[in-house]
Structure formats: structure tokens, C-alpha cells
PDB file of C-alpha atoms and ligand atoms in Angstrom:
ATOM      1  CA  MET A   1     -66.630  60.610 -83.946  1.00 79.00           C
ATOM      2  CA  GLY A   2     -69.288  62.968 -82.732  1.00 94.00           C
ATOM      3  CA  ILE A   3     -70.300  66.423 -84.553  1.00 97.00           C
ATOM      4  CA  THR A   4     -71.434  69.017 -83.076  1.00 97.00           C
ATOM      5  CA  LEU A   5     -72.844  72.725 -83.641  1.00 98.00           C
ATOM      6  CA  GLY A   6     -70.607  75.542 -82.724  1.00 97.00           C
ATOM      7  CA  PRO A   7     -71.009  79.037 -81.787  1.00 97.00           C
ATOM      8  CA  ASN A   8     -73.768  80.301 -84.289  1.00 98.00           C
ATOM      9  CA  GLN A   9     -76.034  83.569 -85.205  1.00 98.00           C
ATOM     10  CA  TYR A  10     -78.457  84.860 -87.563  1.00 98.00           C
ATOM     11  CA  GLY A  11     -79.846  87.795 -88.648  1.00 98.00           C
ATOM     12  CA  LYS A  12     -80.696  90.578 -91.064  1.00 98.00           C
ATOM     13  CA  ALA A  13     -77.818  92.432 -92.697  1.00 98.00           C
ATOM     14  CA  GLU A  14     -77.011  96.003 -93.602  1.00 98.00           C
ATOM     15  CA  VAL A  15     -80.908  97.340 -93.252  1.00 98.00           C
ATOM     16  CA  ARG A  16     -80.817 100.511 -94.835  1.00 98.00           C
ATOM     17  CA  LEU A  17     -83.204 102.791 -92.683  1.00 98.00           C
ATOM     18  CA  VAL A  18     -83.604 106.655 -93.496  1.00 98.00           C
ATOM     19  CA  THR A  19     -85.553 108.678 -91.222  1.00 98.00           C
ATOM     20  CA  VAL A  20     -87.161 112.220 -92.134  1.00 98.00           C
ATOM     21  CA  ASP A  21     -87.865 114.283 -88.770  1.00 97.00           C
ATOM     22  CA  ARG A  22     -90.414 116.354 -90.069  1.00 96.00           C
ATOM     23  CA  GLU A  23     -92.032 117.685 -86.924  1.00 94.00           C
ATOM     24  CA  GLY A  24     -91.349 121.644 -88.521  1.00 95.00           C
ATOM     25  CA  PRO A  25     -90.064 123.021 -91.962  1.00 97.00           C
ATOM     26  CA  VAL A  26     -86.567 122.338 -90.533  1.00 98.00           C
ATOM     27  CA  HIS A  27     -85.900 118.411 -91.121  1.00 98.00           C
ATOM     28  CA  HIS A  28     -83.698 116.290 -89.238  1.00 98.00           C
ATOM     29  CA  LEU A  29     -82.377 113.112 -91.323  1.00 98.00           C
ATOM     30  CA  LYS A  30     -80.831 109.868 -89.889  1.00 98.00           C
ATOM     31  CA  ASP A  31     -79.811 107.623 -91.910  1.00 98.00           C
ATOM     32  CA  LEU A  32     -78.422 104.326 -90.683  1.00 98.00           C
ATOM     33  CA  THR A  33     -77.120 100.574 -92.099  1.00 98.00           C
ATOM     34  CA  VAL A  34     -78.479  98.409 -89.011  1.00 98.00           C
ATOM     35  CA  SER A  35     -77.455  94.857 -88.565  1.00 98.00           C
ATOM     36  CA  THR A  36     -79.370  92.400 -86.305  1.00 98.00           C
ATOM     37  CA  SER A  37     -77.602  89.177 -85.062  1.00 98.00           C
ATOM     38  CA  LEU A  38     -79.731  86.896 -82.558  1.00 98.00           C
ATOM     39  CA  ARG A  39     -78.251  83.752 -80.811  1.00 98.00           C
ATOM     40  CA  GLY A  40     -79.500  81.552 -78.524  1.00 98.00           C
ATOM     41  CA  GLN A  41     -81.017  77.986 -78.434  1.00 96.00           C
ATOM     42  CA  LEU A  42     -80.938  77.132 -82.171  1.00 97.00           C
ATOM     43  CA  GLU A  43     -79.664  73.815 -82.747  1.00 97.00           C
ATOM     44  CA  ARG A  44     -83.348  72.949 -84.033  1.00 98.00           C
ATOM     45  CA  THR A  45     -83.256  74.278 -87.124  1.00 98.00           C
ATOM     46  CA  HIS A  46     -79.281  73.649 -87.925  1.00 98.00           C
ATOM     47  CA  LEU A  47     -80.140  69.809 -86.846  1.00 98.00           C
ATOM     48  CA  THR A  48     -83.554  68.964 -88.064  1.00 98.00           C
ATOM     49  CA  GLY A  49     -84.829  72.321 -89.808  1.00 98.00           C
ATOM     50  CA  ASP A  50     -87.231  72.500 -87.576  1.00 98.00           C
ATOM     51  CA  ASN A  51     -88.027  76.231 -87.542  1.00 98.00           C
ATOM     52  CA  ALA A  52     -90.022  77.069 -84.640  1.00 97.00           C
ATOM     53  CA  ASP A  53     -87.304  79.285 -82.578  1.00 97.00           C
ATOM     54  CA  VAL A  54     -86.234  81.344 -85.920  1.00 98.00           C
ATOM     55  CA  VAL A  55     -88.022  84.445 -85.770  1.00 98.00           C
ATOM     56  CA  ALA A  56     -87.163  84.911 -89.846  1.00 98.00           C
ATOM     57  CA  THR A  57     -84.990  87.771 -90.890  1.00 98.00           C
ATOM     58  CA  ASP A  58     -87.942  89.237 -92.530  1.00 98.00           C
ATOM     59  CA  THR A  59     -89.360  90.140 -89.230  1.00 98.00           C
ATOM     60  CA  GLN A  60     -85.731  91.581 -87.852  1.00 98.00           C
ATOM     61  CA  LYS A  61     -85.849  93.997 -90.724  1.00 98.00           C
ATOM     62  CA  ASN A  62     -89.820  94.847 -90.444  1.00 98.00           C
ATOM     63  CA  THR A  63     -88.771  95.250 -86.608  1.00 98.00           C
ATOM     64  CA  VAL A  64     -85.825  97.833 -87.069  1.00 98.00           C
ATOM     65  CA  TYR A  65     -88.466  99.883 -89.852  1.00 98.00           C
ATOM     66  CA  ALA A  66     -91.268  99.700 -87.099  1.00 98.00           C
ATOM     67  CA  PHE A  67     -89.055 100.479 -84.035  1.00 98.00           C
ATOM     68  CA  ALA A  68     -87.934 103.568 -86.254  1.00 98.00           C
ATOM     69  CA  ALA A  69     -91.882 104.807 -86.698  1.00 97.00           C
ATOM     70  CA  GLY A  70     -91.445 106.873 -83.485  1.00 87.00           C
ATOM     71  CA  GLY A  71     -87.928 108.208 -84.073  1.00 95.00           C
ATOM     72  CA  VAL A  72     -84.854 106.965 -84.104  1.00 97.00           C
ATOM     73  CA  GLY A  73     -82.943 108.768 -81.485  1.00 97.00           C
ATOM     74  CA  GLU A  74     -79.219 108.225 -81.094  1.00 98.00           C
ATOM     75  CA  ILE A  75     -78.195 104.657 -82.294  1.00 98.00           C
ATOM     76  CA  GLU A  76     -76.670 103.177 -79.043  1.00 98.00           C
ATOM     77  CA  ASP A  77     -80.434 103.867 -77.620  1.00 98.00           C
ATOM     78  CA  PHE A  78     -82.163 102.379 -80.778  1.00 98.00           C
ATOM     79  CA  ALA A  79     -79.920  99.277 -80.673  1.00 98.00           C
ATOM     80  CA  LEU A  80     -80.545  99.025 -77.049  1.00 98.00           C
ATOM     81  CA  ARG A  81     -84.468  98.961 -77.581  1.00 98.00           C
ATOM     82  CA  LEU A  82     -83.918  96.080 -80.617  1.00 98.00           C
ATOM     83  CA  ALA A  83     -81.699  94.060 -78.873  1.00 98.00           C
ATOM     84  CA  GLU A  84     -84.016  94.273 -75.666  1.00 98.00           C
ATOM     85  CA  HIS A  85     -87.341  93.549 -77.736  1.00 98.00           C
ATOM     86  CA  PHE A  86     -85.446  90.262 -79.976  1.00 98.00           C
ATOM     87  CA  THR A  87     -84.242  89.159 -76.281  1.00 98.00           C
ATOM     88  CA  GLY A  88     -87.733  89.827 -74.320  1.00 98.00           C
ATOM     89  CA  SER A  89     -89.910  88.544 -76.750  1.00 98.00           C
ATOM     90  CA  PHE A  90     -88.502  84.956 -77.842  1.00 97.00           C
ATOM     91  CA  GLU A  91     -88.255  82.625 -75.415  1.00 96.00           C
ATOM     92  CA  HIS A  92     -85.354  80.909 -77.333  1.00 96.00           C
ATOM     93  CA  ILE A  93     -83.549  83.957 -78.566  1.00 98.00           C
ATOM     94  CA  THR A  94     -80.883  84.747 -75.479  1.00 98.00           C
ATOM     95  CA  GLY A  95     -78.912  86.797 -77.255  1.00 98.00           C
ATOM     96  CA  ALA A  96     -78.378  90.042 -79.505  1.00 98.00           C
ATOM     97  CA  ARG A  97     -75.993  91.977 -81.544  1.00 98.00           C
ATOM     98  CA  ILE A  98     -76.940  94.980 -83.088  1.00 98.00           C
ATOM     99  CA  LEU A  99     -74.571  97.301 -85.404  1.00 98.00           C
ATOM    100  CA  ILE A 100     -75.481 100.430 -86.492  1.00 98.00           C
ATOM    101  CA  SER A 101     -73.426 102.783 -88.559  1.00 98.00           C
ATOM    102  CA  GLU A 102     -74.592 106.420 -89.521  1.00 98.00           C
ATOM    103  CA  HIS A 103     -74.065 107.884 -92.084  1.00 98.00           C
ATOM    104  CA  ALA A 104     -73.087 111.964 -91.705  1.00 98.00           C
ATOM    105  CA  TRP A 105     -75.516 114.292 -93.806  1.00 98.00           C
ATOM    106  CA  ASN A 106     -74.758 117.866 -93.933  1.00 98.00           C
ATOM    107  CA  ARG A 107     -77.023 121.189 -94.741  1.00 98.00           C
ATOM    108  CA  ILE A 108     -76.466 122.771 -98.465  1.00 98.00           C
ATOM    109  CA  ASP A 109     -75.695 126.052 -97.751  1.00 98.00           C
ATOM    110  CA  VAL A 110     -77.697 128.327 -99.815  1.00 98.00           C
ATOM    111  CA  GLY A 111     -76.543 132.012-100.040  1.00 96.00           C
ATOM    112  CA  GLY A 112     -74.592 131.358 -96.767  1.00 95.00           C
ATOM    113  CA  THR A 113     -77.939 129.747 -94.840  1.00 98.00           C
ATOM    114  CA  PRO A 114     -78.048 126.181 -94.433  1.00 98.00           C
ATOM    115  CA  HIS A 115     -81.482 124.957 -96.693  1.00 98.00           C
ATOM    116  CA  ASP A 116     -84.193 123.342 -94.296  1.00 98.00           C
ATOM    117  CA  HIS A 117     -84.304 120.335 -96.027  1.00 98.00           C
ATOM    118  CA  ALA A 118     -81.575 119.909 -98.512  1.00 98.00           C
ATOM    119  CA  PHE A 119     -78.600 117.685 -97.375  1.00 98.00           C
ATOM    120  CA  SER A 120     -74.972 116.489 -98.754  1.00 98.00           C
ATOM    121  CA  ARG A 121     -72.882 114.154 -97.540  1.00 98.00           C
ATOM    122  CA  PRO A 122     -69.376 114.808 -96.863  1.00 97.00           C
ATOM    123  CA  GLY A 123     -66.279 112.695 -98.359  1.00 95.00           C
ATOM    124  CA  GLY A 124     -66.151 110.668-101.143  1.00 94.00           C
ATOM    125  CA  GLU A 125     -66.119 113.600-103.980  1.00 98.00           C
ATOM    126  CA  GLU A 126     -63.768 114.049-106.331  1.00 98.00           C
ATOM    127  CA  ARG A 127     -62.602 117.128-108.688  1.00 98.00           C
ATOM    128  CA  THR A 128     -61.670 116.036-112.150  1.00 97.00           C
ATOM    129  CA  THR A 129     -59.934 117.182-115.506  1.00 97.00           C
ATOM    130  CA  ALA A 130     -59.864 115.817-118.837  1.00 95.00           C
ATOM    131  CA  VAL A 131     -57.280 117.805-121.027  1.00 95.00           C
ATOM    132  CA  THR A 132     -57.035 116.671-124.872  1.00 94.00           C
ATOM    133  CA  LEU A 133     -54.582 118.471-127.046  1.00 93.00           C
ATOM    134  CA  GLN A 134     -54.665 117.018-131.291  1.00 90.00           C
ATOM    135  CA  ASP A 135     -53.730 118.682-134.448  1.00 89.00           C
ATOM    136  CA  GLY A 136     -53.135 121.793-132.362  1.00 92.00           C
ATOM    137  CA  LYS A 137     -56.143 122.268-130.819  1.00 92.00           C
ATOM    138  CA  ALA A 138     -56.638 121.802-127.048  1.00 95.00           C
ATOM    139  CA  TRP A 139     -59.878 120.875-124.568  1.00 95.00           C
ATOM    140  CA  VAL A 140     -60.422 121.282-121.128  1.00 96.00           C
ATOM    141  CA  VAL A 141     -63.215 119.331-119.541  1.00 96.00           C
ATOM    142  CA  SER A 142     -63.206 119.626-115.633  1.00 97.00           C
ATOM    143  CA  GLY A 143     -65.736 118.248-113.422  1.00 98.00           C
ATOM    144  CA  LEU A 144     -66.635 116.284-110.251  1.00 98.00           C
ATOM    145  CA  THR A 145     -67.579 112.914-109.363  1.00 97.00           C
ATOM    146  CA  GLY A 146     -69.468 111.620-105.959  1.00 98.00           C
ATOM    147  CA  LEU A 147     -71.039 114.970-105.143  1.00 98.00           C
ATOM    148  CA  THR A 148     -74.230 113.070-103.111  1.00 98.00           C
ATOM    149  CA  VAL A 149     -77.367 114.976-102.285  1.00 98.00           C
ATOM    150  CA  LEU A 150     -80.449 114.519-100.902  1.00 98.00           C
ATOM    151  CA  LYS A 151     -83.727 116.464-100.233  1.00 98.00           C
ATOM    152  CA  SER A 152     -86.581 115.574 -98.069  1.00 98.00           C
ATOM    153  CA  THR A 153     -89.358 117.476 -99.304  1.00 98.00           C
ATOM    154  CA  GLY A 154     -89.806 119.545-102.633  1.00 98.00           C
ATOM    155  CA  SER A 155     -90.046 116.344-104.881  1.00 98.00           C
ATOM    156  CA  GLU A 156     -93.199 114.862-107.061  1.00 98.00           C
ATOM    157  CA  PHE A 157     -93.220 112.601-109.605  1.00 98.00           C
ATOM    158  CA  HIS A 158     -96.387 112.029-111.345  1.00 98.00           C
ATOM    159  CA  GLY A 159     -97.992 112.009-114.886  1.00 98.00           C
ATOM    160  CA  PHE A 160     -96.218 109.285-116.430  1.00 98.00           C
ATOM    161  CA  PRO A 161     -97.857 106.745-118.686  1.00 98.00           C
ATOM    162  CA  ARG A 162     -99.136 103.741-117.222  1.00 98.00           C
ATOM    163  CA  ASP A 163     -99.147 100.314-118.467  1.00 98.00           C
ATOM    164  CA  GLU A 164     -99.610  96.954-118.083  1.00 98.00           C
ATOM    165  CA  TYR A 165     -96.200  96.753-116.044  1.00 98.00           C
ATOM    166  CA  THR A 166     -96.641  99.828-114.296  1.00 98.00           C
ATOM    167  CA  THR A 167     -97.065  99.391-110.213  1.00 97.00           C
ATOM    168  CA  LEU A 168     -95.396 102.775-109.416  1.00 96.00           C
ATOM    169  CA  ALA A 169     -97.337 104.904-107.632  1.00 95.00           C
ATOM    170  CA  GLU A 170     -97.669 108.653-108.422  1.00 98.00           C
ATOM    171  CA  THR A 171     -96.436 110.910-105.651  1.00 97.00           C
ATOM    172  CA  ASP A 172     -96.333 114.391-104.544  1.00 97.00           C
ATOM    173  CA  ASP A 173     -93.840 114.447-101.923  1.00 97.00           C
ATOM    174  CA  ARG A 174     -90.998 111.762-101.968  1.00 98.00           C
ATOM    175  CA  ILE A 175     -87.309 111.960-101.494  1.00 98.00           C
ATOM    176  CA  LEU A 176     -84.700 112.955-104.104  1.00 98.00           C
ATOM    177  CA  ALA A 177     -81.788 111.937-104.048  1.00 98.00           C
ATOM    178  CA  THR A 178     -78.701 111.340-106.421  1.00 98.00           C
ATOM    179  CA  ALA A 179     -75.137 111.390-106.758  1.00 98.00           C
ATOM    180  CA  VAL A 180     -74.049 113.904-109.007  1.00 98.00           C
ATOM    181  CA  THR A 181     -71.366 112.781-111.776  1.00 98.00           C
ATOM    182  CA  ALA A 182     -70.840 116.732-114.060  1.00 98.00           C
ATOM    183  CA  ARG A 183     -68.162 117.103-116.481  1.00 97.00           C
ATOM    184  CA  TRP A 184     -68.293 120.990-118.209  1.00 97.00           C
ATOM    185  CA  ARG A 185     -66.436 121.534-121.253  1.00 96.00           C
ATOM    186  CA  TYR A 186     -64.031 125.186-121.312  1.00 97.00           C
ATOM    187  CA  SER A 187     -64.784 127.497-123.954  1.00 95.00           C
ATOM    188  CA  ALA A 188     -60.716 128.671-123.818  1.00 96.00           C
ATOM    189  CA  THR A 189     -57.820 126.476-121.815  1.00 96.00           C
ATOM    190  CA  SER A 190     -56.403 129.764-120.830  1.00 97.00           C
ATOM    191  CA  GLY A 191     -57.367 132.959-118.967  1.00 98.00           C
ATOM    192  CA  ILE A 192     -59.641 130.800-116.816  1.00 98.00           C
ATOM    193  CA  ASP A 193     -59.145 130.682-112.767  1.00 98.00           C
ATOM    194  CA  TRP A 194     -60.235 126.834-112.791  1.00 98.00           C
ATOM    195  CA  THR A 195     -60.345 126.636-109.291  1.00 98.00           C
ATOM    196  CA  LEU A 196     -62.710 130.151-108.813  1.00 98.00           C
ATOM    197  CA  SER A 197     -64.448 128.345-111.563  1.00 98.00           C
ATOM    198  CA  PHE A 198     -64.914 124.934-110.177  1.00 98.00           C
ATOM    199  CA  ASP A 199     -66.095 126.017-106.742  1.00 98.00           C
ATOM    200  CA  GLU A 200     -68.788 128.741-108.337  1.00 98.00           C
ATOM    201  CA  ILE A 201     -69.555 125.976-110.360  1.00 99.00           C
ATOM    202  CA  ARG A 202     -70.127 123.241-107.318  1.00 98.00           C
ATOM    203  CA  ARG A 203     -71.708 125.883-104.888  1.00 98.00           C
ATOM    204  CA  THR A 204     -74.046 126.371-108.383  1.00 98.00           C
ATOM    205  CA  LEU A 205     -75.301 122.933-108.822  1.00 98.00           C
ATOM    206  CA  LEU A 206     -75.888 122.398-104.847  1.00 98.00           C
ATOM    207  CA  GLU A 207     -77.893 125.410-104.207  1.00 98.00           C
ATOM    208  CA  THR A 208     -79.817 125.049-107.595  1.00 98.00           C
ATOM    209  CA  PHE A 209     -80.870 121.715-106.515  1.00 99.00           C
ATOM    210  CA  ALA A 210     -81.626 122.554-103.150  1.00 98.00           C
ATOM    211  CA  THR A 211     -84.061 124.989-104.009  1.00 98.00           C
ATOM    212  CA  LYS A 212     -85.320 123.674-107.565  1.00 98.00           C
ATOM    213  CA  HIS A 213     -88.885 122.241-106.850  1.00 98.00           C
ATOM    214  CA  SER A 214     -88.155 118.616-108.341  1.00 98.00           C
ATOM    215  CA  LEU A 215     -91.213 117.231-110.891  1.00 98.00           C
ATOM    216  CA  SER A 216     -88.515 115.033-111.988  1.00 98.00           C
ATOM    217  CA  LEU A 217     -84.737 114.379-111.403  1.00 98.00           C
ATOM    218  CA  GLN A 218     -84.458 114.856-115.351  1.00 98.00           C
ATOM    219  CA  GLN A 219     -86.120 118.388-114.754  1.00 98.00           C
ATOM    220  CA  THR A 220     -83.644 118.698-111.693  1.00 98.00           C
ATOM    221  CA  LEU A 221     -80.531 117.692-114.010  1.00 98.00           C
ATOM    222  CA  TYR A 222     -81.167 119.972-116.938  1.00 98.00           C
ATOM    223  CA  ALA A 223     -82.173 123.310-114.324  1.00 98.00           C
ATOM    224  CA  MET A 224     -78.909 122.103-112.765  1.00 99.00           C
ATOM    225  CA  GLY A 225     -76.973 122.634-115.815  1.00 98.00           C
ATOM    226  CA  GLU A 226     -79.000 125.952-117.241  1.00 98.00           C
ATOM    227  CA  ALA A 227     -77.972 127.495-113.968  1.00 98.00           C
ATOM    228  CA  VAL A 228     -74.682 126.942-114.531  1.00 98.00           C
ATOM    229  CA  LEU A 229     -74.235 127.521-118.160  1.00 98.00           C
ATOM    230  CA  GLU A 230     -76.508 131.010-117.069  1.00 98.00           C
ATOM    231  CA  ALA A 231     -73.648 131.652-114.091  1.00 98.00           C
ATOM    232  CA  ARG A 232     -70.688 131.003-115.956  1.00 98.00           C
ATOM    233  CA  PRO A 233     -69.845 132.358-119.121  1.00 98.00           C
ATOM    234  CA  GLU A 234     -66.291 129.882-119.526  1.00 98.00           C
ATOM    235  CA  VAL A 235     -68.373 126.991-119.869  1.00 98.00           C
ATOM    236  CA  ALA A 236     -69.573 125.818-122.858  1.00 96.00           C
ATOM    237  CA  GLU A 237     -71.381 122.902-122.570  1.00 96.00           C
ATOM    238  CA  ILE A 238     -72.423 120.688-119.175  1.00 97.00           C
ATOM    239  CA  ARG A 239     -72.765 116.781-119.160  1.00 96.00           C
ATOM    240  CA  LEU A 240     -74.674 115.435-116.045  1.00 97.00           C
ATOM    241  CA  ALA A 241     -75.102 111.711-114.682  1.00 97.00           C
ATOM    242  CA  MET A 242     -77.517 111.150-112.040  1.00 98.00           C
ATOM    243  CA  PRO A 243     -78.676 108.040-110.518  1.00 98.00           C
ATOM    244  CA  ASN A 244     -81.574 108.213-108.888  1.00 98.00           C
ATOM    245  CA  LYS A 245     -80.834 106.800-105.806  1.00 98.00           C
ATOM    246  CA  HIS A 246     -84.189 105.504-104.851  1.00 98.00           C
ATOM    247  CA  HIS A 247     -85.745 106.333-101.142  1.00 98.00           C
ATOM    248  CA  PHE A 248     -89.169 103.892-100.674  1.00 97.00           C
ATOM    249  CA  LEU A 249     -92.130 104.457 -97.978  1.00 97.00           C
ATOM    250  CA  VAL A 250     -91.654 101.633 -96.303  1.00 98.00           C
ATOM    251  CA  ASP A 251     -94.994 100.168 -95.301  1.00 97.00           C
ATOM    252  CA  LEU A 252     -96.478 100.171 -91.529  1.00 98.00           C
ATOM    253  CA  SER A 253     -99.805  99.961 -91.794  1.00 98.00           C
ATOM    254  CA  PRO A 254     -99.106  95.353 -91.476  1.00 98.00           C
ATOM    255  CA  PHE A 255     -98.130  96.670 -87.920  1.00 98.00           C
ATOM    256  CA  GLY A 256    -100.817  99.146 -87.107  1.00 98.00           C
ATOM    257  CA  LEU A 257     -98.475 102.265 -87.806  1.00 98.00           C
ATOM    258  CA  SER A 258     -98.834 105.159 -90.003  1.00 97.00           C
ATOM    259  CA  ASN A 259     -95.572 106.656 -91.754  1.00 97.00           C
ATOM    260  CA  GLU A 260     -96.227 109.897 -92.947  1.00 96.00           C
ATOM    261  CA  ASN A 261     -93.331 110.291 -95.081  1.00 96.00           C
ATOM    262  CA  GLU A 262     -91.011 109.756 -92.230  1.00 98.00           C
ATOM    263  CA  VAL A 263     -89.349 106.068 -92.640  1.00 98.00           C
ATOM    264  CA  PHE A 264     -87.767 105.383 -96.004  1.00 98.00           C
ATOM    265  CA  HIS A 265     -86.119 102.059 -97.364  1.00 98.00           C
ATOM    266  CA  ALA A 266     -82.931 103.284 -99.006  1.00 98.00           C
ATOM    267  CA  ALA A 267     -82.738 101.048-101.673  1.00 97.00           C
ATOM    268  CA  ASP A 268     -79.018 100.215-103.347  1.00 94.00           C
ATOM    269  CA  ARG A 269     -79.753  98.724-106.697  1.00 95.00           C
ATOM    270  CA  PRO A 270     -81.263  98.408-109.485  1.00 96.00           C
ATOM    271  CA  TYR A 271     -81.431 102.937-109.630  1.00 97.00           C
ATOM    272  CA  GLY A 272     -82.612 105.138-112.370  1.00 97.00           C
ATOM    273  CA  LEU A 273     -79.785 106.692-114.244  1.00 97.00           C
ATOM    274  CA  ILE A 274     -80.927 109.557-115.484  1.00 97.00           C
ATOM    275  CA  GLU A 275     -78.122 111.562-117.959  1.00 96.00           C
ATOM    276  CA  GLY A 276     -78.040 114.410-120.411  1.00 95.00           C
ATOM    277  CA  THR A 277     -76.119 117.505-121.763  1.00 95.00           C
ATOM    278  CA  VAL A 278     -77.128 121.350-121.461  1.00 96.00           C
ATOM    279  CA  LEU A 279     -75.603 123.223-124.413  1.00 94.00           C
ATOM    280  CA  ARG A 280     -75.286 126.834-125.500  1.00 93.00           C
ATOM    281  CA  ASP A 281     -77.410 126.870-128.954  1.00 88.00           C
ATOM    282  CA  ASP A 282     -74.725 129.790-130.358  1.00 79.00           C
ATOM    283  CA  GLU A 283     -71.634 127.873-129.438  1.00 70.00           C
ATOM    284  CA  PRO A 284     -69.895 125.817-131.940  1.00 66.00           C
ATOM    285  CA  ALA A 285     -70.141 122.417-130.732  1.00 65.00           C
ATOM    286  CA  ASP A 286     -67.932 119.811-130.618  1.00 72.00           C
ATOM    287  CA  ALA A 287     -69.091 118.084-132.931  1.00 64.00           C
ATOM    288  CA  ALA A 288     -66.364 115.434-133.189  1.00 67.00           C
ATOM    289  CA  GLY A 289     -66.750 114.966-129.748  1.00 79.00           C
ATOM    290  CA  LEU A 290     -62.835 114.518-129.631  1.00 83.00           C
ATOM    291  CA  ALA A 291     -63.147 116.809-125.900  1.00 86.00           C
ATOM    292  CA  TRP A 292     -65.185 113.623-124.360  1.00 84.00           C
ATOM    293  CA  TYR A 293     -63.839 110.243-126.476  1.00 74.00           C
ATOM    294  CA  SER A 294     -63.664 107.835-123.873  1.00 69.00           C
ATOM    295  CA  LEU A 295     -64.350 109.866-120.958  1.00 79.00           C
ATOM    296  CA  PRO A 296     -66.160 107.733-118.389  1.00 77.00           C
ATOM    297  CA  GLU A 297     -69.725 108.003-118.106  1.00 68.00           C
ATOM    298  CA  PHE A 298     -70.054 109.880-121.607  1.00 62.00           C
TER     299      PHE A 298
HETATM  300  O1  LIG B 301     -87.667 111.675-111.406  1.00 56.69           O
HETATM  301  C1  LIG B 301     -87.546 110.623-112.250  1.00 56.69           C
HETATM  302  N1  LIG B 301     -87.782 110.372-113.350  1.00 56.69           N
HETATM  303  C2  LIG B 301     -87.782 108.879-113.857  1.00 56.69           C
HETATM  304  O2  LIG B 301     -87.683 109.173-115.142  1.00 56.69           O
HETATM  305  C3  LIG B 301     -88.450 108.006-112.624  1.00 56.69           C
HETATM  306  N2  LIG B 301     -88.608 106.464-113.204  1.00 56.69           N
HETATM  307  C4  LIG B 301     -88.969 106.328-112.003  1.00 56.69           C
HETATM  308  O3  LIG B 301     -89.306 105.058-111.880  1.00 56.69           O
HETATM  309  N3  LIG B 301     -89.062 107.212-110.808  1.00 56.69           N
HETATM  310  C5  LIG B 301     -88.538 108.106-111.471  1.00 56.69           C
HETATM  311  N4  LIG B 301     -88.444 109.519-111.269  1.00 56.69           N
END
């Protein structure tokens, strides 16, 4: 009975690539998930562990980032460039399959004008409410989840303490991205146009994220909550949970390329998780927390 190696391919799956075209004040984003698979004469590694024909998947990932340095263009062209590179550069690699999905971003509208460098991701968002009625008292806590936003400049993070475990570089220009979960407690349960209130709170959250120059996600969180309380008297309290969806600058210097805040690795996890409440100090607090008890996120 003979045993033989059948069809096979290998590569790096789901390379998360974000590029920012910052040539002018109006930034253009590309947000891609790229998977590479190479095919060819790969018997040696499978049968004996001799890797002389194996273009490391790490090299494939680096190639994706390096090729993005000059701009990605259309995903079809980018995929063709990569496929031609792998098959053209390595004798034993005779085929390549490149899969790319492009994730859409829309510009955030600020006062009816599309913002230069603040974006929101369409879809995935939910409007929520949690009504609690107990001992004759009622509370309405409404909110939203999955409001994914990104700004490609206007965000800094520095001045944090450094100890022997600190490696994070200080930055005065980074990508700031998050998926907002917001829950707000209304001060009344009647006489409120719920949809109008929701729409205005959502607009205020988006506009504040876009326009507030950020020194930390915590500062942005507070500014967003404060803006809602300033604009909407019917809201007594707002709680925000905002994951810091890290976008790490890719070091392209090993490939002789510079990276002027243009090519990023969009990390999945771990992520920072910033949570906070913004309150009115003259509003009777929901001291027992009955309105909030066992809500997701808080
Ligand atoms: O806005 C931020 N807040 C943090 O607390 C933090 N921590 C970190 O590593 N990066 C950031 N960014």
C-alpha cells in the first residue's frame, strides 16, 4: 500500500492591513483582510521536514505589509501584484491564491459635512433599551452597541508612567478606533420622543468622536458623555464602554521602506477596554443601581 502527499497549499491567513493615504488633509482609508496561499513543489517539507522550498508564512505576511507601502489601490490589482511576486520570485512556488476582503468605512458627517479623517463602519450596530419597573418606579436605559468608528489622525497618547514592563512608545499621531457601547438612563419615562432622542445622542457621540482632539481614549469617552448630557436634558446619566481597537504601525525598515503613519496592523486582541460613567451632579442618583442591575457591559 503506497501513501502519498495529495494537493496542499499553505500561507498566512487573515493579515489585517489598514492603510491611510495622508497625501492631503482628506485622508483615504483601506481596511483589508488578506490571506495568502502558496502552492508548488512542497513535498520536501511534508515528507522530510526540509524547508528549503518553504517561503515562510511570516515572510508572506511581511510581503503584504511591504507591498502596501506604496498604496494598495484596487484589491484585485493588489492581489495580482502579490500573486505574481510569490510565483515569480521562488522557483518551487508555482501557484498562489490571494484572498482579500475589503471592509467598508464611511466618513462621519459633522454638521452635514463629511469629516476629513473620521470614519464609521456601516452595519453591525444595534439600538437597545432596558426597562425596569419595580415597586411602582420605572427606569428606561436605552443605548447602542457596535458603533464602530476610527480617526486616522487627531489622537495622541503620551505622558504615561514608565516602569520596567513598559515598552509602548509615546505617540503624538496615532489611529484611534473603537466600537462604542453606550447606555443612557432617561430622567423620565414619558414625554420623550425616543427616536428623536436616540438619533440626536448618536449624532452627538459621532460628532464628538470626530472633532475632539484626543489625548487618550478616556478623555474622548468623557467628552462624548459630557456632550450628550449638555445636548440632551432628558438624559440623566450615560455609561460608555469603548474597546481600544489597536492599530500598530508596521515597522517596514527591515525592507528598506519608511512608514509615515500609512501602513498599520489592525490587531484583534488583546484590546484596551475603557469604561466610564458621565453623570449630572444635580440629578438624584440611581443609588441602588436598580436601572442597571445585570445589564450587559455594566
Ligand atoms: O487612550 C489610551 N488609553 C490607555 O489607557 C492606553 N493604554 C495603552 O496601552 N494605550 C492606551 N491608549
